[in-house]
Structure formats: structure tokens, C-alpha cells
PDB file of C-alpha atoms in Angstrom:
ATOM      1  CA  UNK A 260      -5.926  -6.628  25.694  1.00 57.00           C
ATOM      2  CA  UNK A 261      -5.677  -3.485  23.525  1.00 76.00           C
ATOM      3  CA  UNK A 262      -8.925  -2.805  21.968  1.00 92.00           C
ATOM      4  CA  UNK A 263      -9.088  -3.305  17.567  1.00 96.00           C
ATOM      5  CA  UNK A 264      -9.465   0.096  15.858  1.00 94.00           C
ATOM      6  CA  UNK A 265     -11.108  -0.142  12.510  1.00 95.00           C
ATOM      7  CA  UNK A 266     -11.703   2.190   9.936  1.00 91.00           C
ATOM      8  CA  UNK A 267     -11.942   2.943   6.283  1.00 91.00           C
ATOM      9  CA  UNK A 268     -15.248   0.352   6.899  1.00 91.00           C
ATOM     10  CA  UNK A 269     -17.265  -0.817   3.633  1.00 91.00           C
ATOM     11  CA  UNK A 270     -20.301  -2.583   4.192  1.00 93.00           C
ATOM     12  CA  UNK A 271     -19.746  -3.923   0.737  1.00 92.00           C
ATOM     13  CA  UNK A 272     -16.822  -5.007   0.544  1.00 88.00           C
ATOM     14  CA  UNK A 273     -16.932  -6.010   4.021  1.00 92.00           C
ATOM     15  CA  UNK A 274     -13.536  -5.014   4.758  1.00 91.00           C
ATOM     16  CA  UNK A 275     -11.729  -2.128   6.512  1.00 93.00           C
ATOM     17  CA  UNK A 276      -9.031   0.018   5.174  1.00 94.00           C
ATOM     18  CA  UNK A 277      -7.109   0.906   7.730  1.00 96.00           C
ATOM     19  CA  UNK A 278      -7.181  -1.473  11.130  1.00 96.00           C
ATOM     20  CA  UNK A 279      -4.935  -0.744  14.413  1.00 96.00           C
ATOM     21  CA  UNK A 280      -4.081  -3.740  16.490  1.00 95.00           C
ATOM     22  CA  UNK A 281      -2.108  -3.166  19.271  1.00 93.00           C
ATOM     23  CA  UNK A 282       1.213  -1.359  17.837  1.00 95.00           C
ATOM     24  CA  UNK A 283       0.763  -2.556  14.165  1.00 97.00           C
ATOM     25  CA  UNK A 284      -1.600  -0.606  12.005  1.00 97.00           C
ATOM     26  CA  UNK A 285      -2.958  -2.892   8.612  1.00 98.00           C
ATOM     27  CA  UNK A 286      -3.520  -1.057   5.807  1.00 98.00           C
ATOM     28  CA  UNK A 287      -5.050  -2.359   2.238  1.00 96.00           C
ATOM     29  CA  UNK A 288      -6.357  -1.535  -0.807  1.00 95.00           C
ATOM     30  CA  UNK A 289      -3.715   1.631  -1.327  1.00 97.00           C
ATOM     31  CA  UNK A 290      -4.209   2.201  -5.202  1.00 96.00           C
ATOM     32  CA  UNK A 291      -4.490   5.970  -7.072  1.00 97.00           C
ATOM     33  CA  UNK A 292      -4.325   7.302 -10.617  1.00 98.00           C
ATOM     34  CA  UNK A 293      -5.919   4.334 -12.521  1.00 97.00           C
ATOM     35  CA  UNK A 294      -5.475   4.222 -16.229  1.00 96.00           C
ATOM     36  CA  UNK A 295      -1.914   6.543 -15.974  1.00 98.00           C
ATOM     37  CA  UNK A 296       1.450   5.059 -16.057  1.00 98.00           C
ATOM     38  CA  UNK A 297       3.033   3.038 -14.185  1.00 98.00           C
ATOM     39  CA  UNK A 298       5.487   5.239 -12.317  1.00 98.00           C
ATOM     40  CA  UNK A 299       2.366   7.823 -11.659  1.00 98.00           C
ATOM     41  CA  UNK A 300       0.361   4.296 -10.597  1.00 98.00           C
ATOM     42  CA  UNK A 301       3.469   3.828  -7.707  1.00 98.00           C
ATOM     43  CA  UNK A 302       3.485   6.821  -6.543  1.00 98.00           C
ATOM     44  CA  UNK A 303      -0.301   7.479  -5.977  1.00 98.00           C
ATOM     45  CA  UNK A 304      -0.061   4.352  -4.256  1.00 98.00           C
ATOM     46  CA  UNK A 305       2.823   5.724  -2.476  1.00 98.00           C
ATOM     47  CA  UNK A 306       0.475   8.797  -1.413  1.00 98.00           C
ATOM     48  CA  UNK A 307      -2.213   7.101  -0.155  1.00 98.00           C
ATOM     49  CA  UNK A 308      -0.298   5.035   2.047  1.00 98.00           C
ATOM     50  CA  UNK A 309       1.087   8.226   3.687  1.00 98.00           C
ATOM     51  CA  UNK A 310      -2.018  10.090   3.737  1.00 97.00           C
ATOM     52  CA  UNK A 311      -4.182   6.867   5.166  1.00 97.00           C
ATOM     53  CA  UNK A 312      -1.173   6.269   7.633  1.00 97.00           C
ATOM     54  CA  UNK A 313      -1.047  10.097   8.939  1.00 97.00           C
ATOM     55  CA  UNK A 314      -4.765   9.806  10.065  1.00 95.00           C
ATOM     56  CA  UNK A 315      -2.742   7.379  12.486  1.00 96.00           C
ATOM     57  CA  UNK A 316       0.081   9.499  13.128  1.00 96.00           C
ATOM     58  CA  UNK A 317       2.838   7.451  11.294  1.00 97.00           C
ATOM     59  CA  UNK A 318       4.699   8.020   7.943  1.00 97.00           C
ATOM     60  CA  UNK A 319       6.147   5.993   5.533  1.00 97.00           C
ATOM     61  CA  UNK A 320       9.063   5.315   7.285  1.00 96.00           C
ATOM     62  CA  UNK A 321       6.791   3.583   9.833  1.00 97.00           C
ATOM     63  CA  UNK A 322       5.826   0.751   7.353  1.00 98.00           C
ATOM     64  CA  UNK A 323       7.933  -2.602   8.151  1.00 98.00           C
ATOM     65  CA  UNK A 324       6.452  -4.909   5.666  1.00 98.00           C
ATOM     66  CA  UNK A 325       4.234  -4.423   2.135  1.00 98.00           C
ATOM     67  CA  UNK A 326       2.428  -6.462  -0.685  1.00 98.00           C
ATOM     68  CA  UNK A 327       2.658  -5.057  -3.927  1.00 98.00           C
ATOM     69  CA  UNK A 328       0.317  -6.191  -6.748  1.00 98.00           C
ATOM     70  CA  UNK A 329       1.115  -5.507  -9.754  1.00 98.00           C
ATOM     71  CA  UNK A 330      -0.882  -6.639 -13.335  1.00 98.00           C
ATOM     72  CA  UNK A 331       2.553  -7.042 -15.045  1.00 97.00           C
ATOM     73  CA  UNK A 332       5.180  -8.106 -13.023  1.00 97.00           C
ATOM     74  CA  UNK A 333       7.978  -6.886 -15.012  1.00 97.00           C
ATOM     75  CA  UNK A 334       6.688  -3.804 -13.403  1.00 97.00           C
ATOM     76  CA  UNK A 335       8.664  -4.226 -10.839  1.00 97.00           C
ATOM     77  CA  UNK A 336      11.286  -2.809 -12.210  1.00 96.00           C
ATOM     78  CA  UNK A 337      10.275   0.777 -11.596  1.00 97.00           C
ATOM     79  CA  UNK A 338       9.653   0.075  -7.985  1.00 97.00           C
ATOM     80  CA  UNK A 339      13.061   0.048  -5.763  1.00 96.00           C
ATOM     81  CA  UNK A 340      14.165   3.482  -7.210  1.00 96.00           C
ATOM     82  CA  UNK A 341      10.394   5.334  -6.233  1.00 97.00           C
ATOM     83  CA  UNK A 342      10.365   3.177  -2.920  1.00 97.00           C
ATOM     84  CA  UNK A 343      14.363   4.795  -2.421  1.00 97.00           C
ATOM     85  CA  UNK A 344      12.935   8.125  -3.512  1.00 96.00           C
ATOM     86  CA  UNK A 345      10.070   7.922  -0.411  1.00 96.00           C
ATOM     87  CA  UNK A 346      11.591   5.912   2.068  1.00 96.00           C
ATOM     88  CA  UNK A 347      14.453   7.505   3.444  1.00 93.00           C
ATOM     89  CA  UNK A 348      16.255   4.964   3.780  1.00 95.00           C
ATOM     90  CA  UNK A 349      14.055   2.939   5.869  1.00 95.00           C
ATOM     91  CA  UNK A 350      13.406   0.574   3.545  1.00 97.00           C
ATOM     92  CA  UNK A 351      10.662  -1.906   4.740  1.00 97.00           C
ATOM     93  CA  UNK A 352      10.433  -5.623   3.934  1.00 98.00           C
ATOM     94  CA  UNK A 353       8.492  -6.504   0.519  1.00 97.00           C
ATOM     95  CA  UNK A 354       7.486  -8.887  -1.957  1.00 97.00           C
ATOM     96  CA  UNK A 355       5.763  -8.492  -5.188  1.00 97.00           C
ATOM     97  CA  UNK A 356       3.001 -10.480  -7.024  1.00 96.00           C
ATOM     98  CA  UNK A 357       1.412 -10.374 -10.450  1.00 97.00           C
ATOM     99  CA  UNK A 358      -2.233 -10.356  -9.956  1.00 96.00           C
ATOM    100  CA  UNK A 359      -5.737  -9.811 -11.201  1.00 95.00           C
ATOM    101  CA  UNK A 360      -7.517  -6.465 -10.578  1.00 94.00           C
ATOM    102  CA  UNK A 361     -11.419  -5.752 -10.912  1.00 91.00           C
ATOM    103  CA  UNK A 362     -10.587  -3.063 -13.615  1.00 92.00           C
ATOM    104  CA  UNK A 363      -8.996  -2.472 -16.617  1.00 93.00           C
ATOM    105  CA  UNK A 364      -6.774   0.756 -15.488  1.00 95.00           C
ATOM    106  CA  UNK A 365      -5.338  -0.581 -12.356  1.00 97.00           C
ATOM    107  CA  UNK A 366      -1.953  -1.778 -12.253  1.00 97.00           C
ATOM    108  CA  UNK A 367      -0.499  -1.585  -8.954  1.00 98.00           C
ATOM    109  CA  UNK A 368      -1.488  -1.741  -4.933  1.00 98.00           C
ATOM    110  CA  UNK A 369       0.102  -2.140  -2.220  1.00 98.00           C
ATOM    111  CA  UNK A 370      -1.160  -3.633   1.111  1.00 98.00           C
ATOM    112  CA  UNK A 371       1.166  -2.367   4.170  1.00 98.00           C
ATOM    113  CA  UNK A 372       1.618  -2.909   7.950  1.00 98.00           C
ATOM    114  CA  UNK A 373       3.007  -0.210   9.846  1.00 98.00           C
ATOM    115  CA  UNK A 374       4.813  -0.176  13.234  1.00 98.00           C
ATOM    116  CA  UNK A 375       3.633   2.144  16.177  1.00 94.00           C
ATOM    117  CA  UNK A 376       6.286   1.238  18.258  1.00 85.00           C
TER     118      UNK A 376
END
């Protein structure tokens, strides 16, 4: 068996950000530009993903399925044209939830697994 890479580590949280398990590669907690809009909210998200993803050597097109969080659902609506914007057509599997976050300014996050294969 494949040994379990994890990084991104807090002791605090006790989670890790970024975990590689065999050829899928977990990532959570991708959230950026807190208190802006929407839109900006998306696409920080967006570039986290891909920056936490290239420290693994994969892109965006490499993610196969995401959460994304969202305080208000209706939301949602701004998020197939940014995800056809940054995909490439390689449109991974999704589904969206209206949640809770521990601040105010937050309004979207997306949790992602990637494929190595």
C-alpha cells in the first residue's frame, strides 16, 4: 500500500489541507477574498484550488469531483459560467450546499478531489 501524504497540517483545527492517497489528492477548505463579492469570492476559491493543487503537480482540469458551500444558495447562479471560464471543458462532477461559515465575510468554498491518474 501507497503511503498517505499529508499536508497543509493544523494542529488546531486538526485537519490537513491538502492529503494524497494513492492517485486521488483531497483538498479542503479552498476559500479567498472574504468580505468581496461573490464572483471575486469564486474565483479566489478557484485560485487556491490551482495553486494548492500545483504543489502536487495537477491543475484544475485534474479535479473530478467538488463541494461547494455557499451562505446563499441562490449563489449558485454565478457558478457554471466561472467554473466554464476555468475548466476547459473538463468539467468535474459537483454539488452545491447552503451552509454556515465561522465568519461574517465568507460566502463560498469549495472542497475538491483531484485525479493523479
Amino acid at each position: 500500500m501507497a503511503d498517505i501524504i499529508r499536508t497543509e497540517i493544523s494542529e488546531e483545527w486538526a485537519h490537513s489541507g491538502v492529503v494524497e492517497a494513492g492517485e486521488y489528492v483531497f483538498v479542503s477548505y479552498c476559500m479567498a477574498n472574504e468580505g468581496q463579492s461573490i464572483e471575486n469570492q469564486i474565483n479566489g476559491a478557484f485560485d487556491l484550488l490551482n495553486e494548492r493543487l500545483g504543489t502536487v503537480g495537477l491543475t484544475l482540469e485534474s479535479v473530478v469531483k467538488m463541494d461547494c458551500l455557499f451562505k446563499d444558495i441562490s449563489d449558485l447562479m454565478y457558478l457554471g459560467d466561472i467554473i466554464k471560464e476555468r475548466f476547459n471543458g473538463k468539467y468535474p462532477a459537483r454539488k452545491a450546499f447552503e451552509t454556515k461559515f465561522i465568519r461574517e465575510g465568507i460566502r463560498f468554498q469549495i472542497d475538491a478531489i483531484a485525479y493523479r491518474g
